[in-house]
Amino acid sequence: TDETGLRNATWSHNVSGYYEFVNYTLSGTSAQVSNFTTLLSFGVYNFSISVRDSSGNERTNDTVITVSTAYMTNCTTLNVTGATYLLQNNVSTPVPSDGVCFNITANSVTLDCQGMFVNGSDDGYGVYAESVQGITVRNCTMWNWGNGGTEAGIYFTNVGNSTIRDVNASIDYYGIYLSSSSQNNISAITANSNTLRGLHITGSSSSTLSQINTRSNSDTGIYLISSSNSNTITNITANSNSAHGIYID
């Protein structure tokens, strides 16, 4: 509102150096303007509205919005530090060309499948993370991943201070595979009917494994080897596995 009469307004927003402007012509002493913008990509958005009256006076208000959540519908690379990625639907897909569905390449990333399943084609990795810290993978069902080597529903190598929870990693080559990955928390896991092992942990210490149900794997339910020391294992059900329920060497 303005007692001398409004003249015009300019709405703008800026992200990563790109500006978008919308101009409005106003009349009278009271007016309202609006603009709808969907923020789909990560970034810091600066919204600005400038209003001028017929006497040449100008007033500007600014608002800054930081977007740190992405919504996914298919396999992708998770490469923004500190971001949360939310899976919006079930995914059934042949293995991507790089052999990985969700490739985590940045620190402090959260992958939340929101209860959706990610169904592979008996090849590659469902989730792959290497040389990163502070990762969370949760609320995921990873089926039919891997047919050899270290391929698994979820694979961590040189990953620390991270969490895997509320995950079903079944009917994979390995359900969950940790290599040289210490100080992690793995809980509320189902890892059944995998070609080799439900959980394979090698060279990984000082982690907590709890509330794990691992049955009917063709080799072992939980397998800890190669100086995987000082791990805490509680509340485990490991039966009907062909070789061992829990094997520690």
Short mmCIF file of C-alpha atoms in Angstrom, two decimals:
data_model
loop_
_atom_site.label_atom_id
_atom_site.label_comp_id
_atom_site.label_asym_id
_atom_site.label_seq_id
_atom_site.Cartn_x
_atom_site.Cartn_y
_atom_site.Cartn_z
CA THR A 1 0.00 0.00 0.00
CA ASP A 2 1.09 3.57 -0.63
CA GLU A 3 -0.82 6.81 -0.15
CA THR A 4 0.63 8.47 -3.29
CA GLY A 5 -0.16 5.56 -5.62
CA LEU A 6 1.78 2.48 -6.71
CA ARG A 7 3.48 2.39 -10.10
CA ASN A 8 5.28 -0.94 -10.71
CA ALA A 9 7.06 -3.89 -9.12
CA THR A 10 9.88 -6.25 -10.08
CA TRP A 11 10.18 -9.78 -8.78
CA SER A 12 13.50 -11.60 -9.27
CA HIS A 13 15.36 -14.68 -8.12
CA ASN A 14 18.97 -15.68 -8.45
CA VAL A 15 20.66 -19.08 -8.20
CA SER A 16 24.28 -19.75 -9.13
CA GLY A 17 24.60 -16.45 -10.97
CA TYR A 18 21.46 -16.86 -13.09
CA TYR A 19 18.78 -14.18 -12.69
CA GLU A 20 15.11 -14.32 -13.63
CA PHE A 21 12.95 -11.19 -13.62
CA VAL A 22 9.20 -10.60 -13.78
CA ASN A 23 7.85 -7.05 -14.07
CA TYR A 24 4.41 -5.91 -12.93
CA THR A 25 2.49 -2.71 -13.65
CA LEU A 26 0.55 -1.46 -10.63
CA SER A 27 -2.14 1.13 -10.08
CA GLY A 28 -4.03 2.56 -7.14
CA THR A 29 -2.80 2.77 -3.57
CA SER A 30 -3.00 -0.97 -2.82
CA ALA A 31 -1.93 -3.99 -4.91
CA GLN A 32 -0.76 -7.57 -4.60
CA VAL A 33 1.66 -9.50 -6.81
CA SER A 34 2.60 -13.19 -6.73
CA ASN A 35 4.86 -15.61 -8.55
CA PHE A 36 5.05 -19.41 -8.35
CA THR A 37 8.49 -21.03 -8.60
CA THR A 38 9.27 -24.75 -8.18
CA LEU A 39 12.73 -25.31 -6.72
CA LEU A 40 13.90 -28.67 -8.08
CA SER A 41 17.67 -28.38 -7.93
CA PHE A 42 20.15 -27.80 -5.15
CA GLY A 43 21.29 -24.28 -4.50
CA VAL A 44 20.87 -21.04 -2.58
CA TYR A 45 17.99 -19.01 -4.04
CA ASN A 46 17.74 -15.27 -3.41
CA PHE A 47 14.23 -13.92 -3.97
CA SER A 48 13.72 -10.16 -4.21
CA ILE A 49 10.65 -7.97 -4.67
CA SER A 50 11.04 -4.25 -5.40
CA VAL A 51 8.02 -1.90 -5.46
CA ARG A 52 8.02 1.73 -6.65
CA ASP A 53 5.40 4.44 -6.18
CA SER A 54 4.43 7.35 -8.39
CA SER A 55 6.74 9.68 -6.44
CA GLY A 56 9.79 7.57 -7.32
CA ASN A 57 10.21 5.97 -3.90
CA GLU A 58 11.32 2.33 -3.86
CA ARG A 59 11.21 -0.42 -1.28
CA THR A 60 12.86 -3.87 -1.58
CA ASN A 61 12.46 -7.06 0.47
CA ASP A 62 14.79 -10.07 0.11
CA THR A 63 14.35 -13.72 1.11
CA VAL A 64 17.02 -16.45 0.90
CA ILE A 65 16.03 -20.13 0.58
CA THR A 66 18.57 -22.98 0.66
CA VAL A 67 17.51 -26.21 -1.11
CA SER A 68 19.30 -29.32 0.20
CA THR A 69 16.82 -32.07 -0.70
CA ALA A 70 16.47 -33.81 -4.07
CA TYR A 71 13.65 -36.05 -5.25
CA MET A 72 14.63 -39.04 -7.39
CA THR A 73 12.74 -41.43 -9.63
CA ASN A 74 15.63 -43.53 -10.94
CA CYS A 75 19.29 -44.48 -10.47
CA THR A 76 21.67 -41.52 -10.20
CA THR A 77 24.89 -40.19 -8.69
CA LEU A 78 24.54 -38.60 -5.24
CA ASN A 79 27.24 -35.93 -5.34
CA VAL A 80 26.14 -32.94 -3.23
CA THR A 81 27.73 -32.71 0.23
CA GLY A 82 25.19 -32.64 3.05
CA ALA A 83 22.22 -33.33 0.79
CA THR A 84 19.24 -35.62 1.35
CA TYR A 85 18.02 -37.67 -1.61
CA LEU A 86 14.46 -39.04 -1.44
CA LEU A 87 13.32 -41.85 -3.73
CA GLN A 88 9.79 -41.18 -4.95
CA ASN A 89 8.88 -44.55 -6.50
CA ASN A 90 9.92 -48.16 -6.90
CA VAL A 91 12.78 -48.73 -9.35
CA SER A 92 13.20 -51.82 -11.53
CA THR A 93 16.07 -51.35 -13.92
CA PRO A 94 18.88 -53.07 -15.78
CA VAL A 95 22.23 -52.20 -14.24
CA PRO A 96 23.41 -48.75 -15.43
CA SER A 97 26.51 -48.52 -17.62
CA ASP A 98 28.78 -47.78 -14.64
CA GLY A 99 27.48 -50.86 -12.79
CA VAL A 100 25.92 -48.81 -9.97
CA CYS A 101 22.37 -47.64 -9.27
CA PHE A 102 23.03 -45.11 -6.49
CA ASN A 103 26.65 -43.95 -6.50
CA ILE A 104 27.47 -41.84 -3.42
CA THR A 105 30.48 -39.60 -4.10
CA ALA A 106 30.12 -36.82 -1.48
CA ASN A 107 30.33 -36.66 2.31
CA SER A 108 27.31 -36.42 4.66
CA VAL A 109 24.83 -37.67 2.08
CA THR A 110 21.51 -39.26 3.09
CA LEU A 111 19.77 -41.71 0.77
CA ASP A 112 16.20 -42.32 1.94
CA CYS A 113 14.26 -44.74 -0.25
CA GLN A 114 11.09 -44.00 1.73
CA GLY A 115 10.18 -47.70 1.76
CA MET A 116 10.54 -48.15 -2.01
CA PHE A 117 12.31 -51.14 -3.54
CA VAL A 118 15.24 -50.92 -5.94
CA ASN A 119 15.23 -54.06 -8.05
CA GLY A 120 18.31 -54.82 -10.12
CA SER A 121 19.02 -57.41 -12.81
CA ASP A 122 21.42 -59.76 -10.99
CA ASP A 123 24.41 -57.54 -11.76
CA GLY A 124 26.27 -54.54 -10.33
CA TYR A 125 25.73 -52.60 -7.09
CA GLY A 126 22.49 -51.20 -5.70
CA VAL A 127 24.28 -48.61 -3.53
CA TYR A 128 28.01 -47.92 -3.86
CA ALA A 129 30.05 -45.58 -1.63
CA GLU A 130 33.83 -45.20 -1.62
CA SER A 131 36.13 -42.95 0.44
CA VAL A 132 33.34 -40.81 1.93
CA GLN A 133 32.18 -40.13 5.49
CA GLY A 134 28.92 -39.50 7.29
CA ILE A 135 26.67 -41.44 4.91
CA THR A 136 23.15 -42.61 5.79
CA VAL A 137 21.25 -45.23 3.79
CA ARG A 138 17.77 -45.91 5.16
CA ASN A 139 14.31 -47.26 4.36
CA CYS A 140 15.50 -49.18 1.29
CA THR A 141 14.78 -52.60 -0.19
CA MET A 142 17.65 -53.67 -2.45
CA TRP A 143 16.89 -56.84 -4.43
CA ASN A 144 18.67 -58.75 -7.20
CA TRP A 145 22.01 -56.94 -7.23
CA GLY A 146 25.35 -58.56 -8.07
CA ASN A 147 26.62 -61.75 -9.64
CA GLY A 148 30.28 -61.89 -8.60
CA GLY A 149 33.29 -60.14 -7.06
CA THR A 150 32.20 -57.71 -4.34
CA GLU A 151 28.87 -56.81 -5.93
CA ALA A 152 26.13 -56.29 -3.39
CA GLY A 153 22.86 -54.61 -2.57
CA ILE A 154 24.90 -52.08 -0.54
CA TYR A 155 28.68 -51.76 -0.81
CA PHE A 156 30.88 -49.50 1.33
CA THR A 157 34.65 -49.28 0.98
CA ASN A 158 36.71 -46.87 3.09
CA VAL A 159 33.52 -45.37 4.50
CA GLY A 160 33.29 -44.31 8.15
CA ASN A 161 30.95 -42.74 10.69
CA SER A 162 27.98 -43.85 8.63
CA THR A 163 24.63 -45.56 9.10
CA ILE A 164 22.70 -48.28 7.30
CA ARG A 165 19.30 -48.88 8.86
CA ASP A 166 15.83 -50.13 8.04
CA VAL A 167 17.14 -51.93 4.97
CA ASN A 168 16.16 -55.17 3.26
CA ALA A 169 19.12 -56.47 1.24
CA SER A 170 17.95 -59.85 0.01
CA ILE A 171 18.26 -62.01 -3.12
CA ASP A 172 21.56 -60.23 -3.93
CA TYR A 173 25.05 -61.66 -4.42
CA TYR A 174 26.06 -60.13 -1.09
CA GLY A 175 23.36 -58.32 0.84
CA ILE A 176 25.66 -55.74 2.48
CA TYR A 177 29.43 -55.65 1.94
CA LEU A 178 31.77 -53.47 4.05
CA SER A 179 35.48 -53.24 3.24
CA SER A 180 37.92 -51.11 5.29
CA SER A 181 34.91 -49.25 6.68
CA SER A 182 34.98 -48.63 10.44
CA GLN A 183 32.88 -46.86 13.07
CA ASN A 184 29.58 -47.49 11.35
CA ASN A 185 26.11 -48.32 12.65
CA ILE A 186 24.16 -51.09 10.92
CA SER A 187 20.72 -51.79 12.36
CA ALA A 188 17.24 -53.08 11.54
CA ILE A 189 18.50 -55.16 8.60
CA THR A 190 16.93 -58.07 6.74
CA ALA A 191 19.43 -59.96 4.58
CA ASN A 192 17.95 -63.23 3.35
CA SER A 193 18.48 -65.66 0.48
CA ASN A 194 21.63 -64.02 -0.87
CA THR A 195 23.91 -65.97 -3.21
CA LEU A 196 26.83 -65.80 -0.75
CA ARG A 197 26.37 -63.86 2.51
CA GLY A 198 23.88 -61.60 4.18
CA LEU A 199 26.55 -59.26 5.62
CA HIS A 200 30.21 -59.53 4.63
CA ILE A 201 32.56 -57.36 6.73
CA THR A 202 36.28 -57.29 6.04
CA GLY A 203 38.95 -55.06 7.57
CA SER A 204 36.26 -53.03 9.31
CA SER A 205 36.33 -52.31 13.05
CA SER A 206 34.52 -50.50 15.87
CA SER A 207 31.08 -50.75 14.32
CA THR A 208 27.72 -51.70 15.82
CA LEU A 209 25.53 -54.39 14.26
CA SER A 210 22.08 -54.79 15.82
CA GLN A 211 18.57 -55.99 15.04
CA ILE A 212 19.68 -58.09 12.10
CA ASN A 213 17.68 -60.94 10.59
CA THR A 214 19.71 -63.01 8.14
CA ARG A 215 18.39 -66.36 6.96
CA SER A 216 18.70 -68.86 4.12
CA ASN A 217 21.86 -67.41 2.61
CA SER A 218 23.83 -69.83 0.45
CA ASP A 219 26.95 -69.34 2.60
CA THR A 220 26.88 -67.34 5.86
CA GLY A 221 24.56 -64.91 7.58
CA ILE A 222 27.17 -62.50 9.05
CA TYR A 223 30.83 -62.94 8.08
CA LEU A 224 33.60 -60.92 9.79
CA ILE A 225 37.23 -61.40 8.71
CA SER A 226 40.61 -59.70 8.19
CA SER A 227 41.09 -57.79 11.46
CA SER A 228 37.49 -56.72 11.81
CA ASN A 229 37.99 -55.97 15.50
CA SER A 230 36.03 -54.37 18.34
CA ASN A 231 32.66 -54.66 16.64
CA THR A 232 29.53 -54.93 18.77
CA ILE A 233 26.93 -57.49 17.65
CA THR A 234 23.54 -57.65 19.38
CA ASN A 235 20.01 -58.90 18.77
CA ILE A 236 20.81 -61.14 15.79
CA THR A 237 18.73 -63.86 14.18
CA ALA A 238 20.90 -65.95 11.87
CA ASN A 239 19.54 -69.36 10.98
CA SER A 240 19.04 -71.73 8.06
CA ASN A 241 22.22 -70.45 6.39
CA SER A 242 24.14 -73.10 4.48
CA ALA A 243 27.53 -72.63 6.18
CA HIS A 244 27.37 -70.45 9.32
CA GLY A 245 24.98 -68.16 11.09
CA ILE A 246 27.81 -65.86 12.29
CA TYR A 247 31.45 -66.45 11.31
CA ILE A 248 34.33 -64.49 12.89
CA ASP A 249 37.96 -65.01 11.94
#
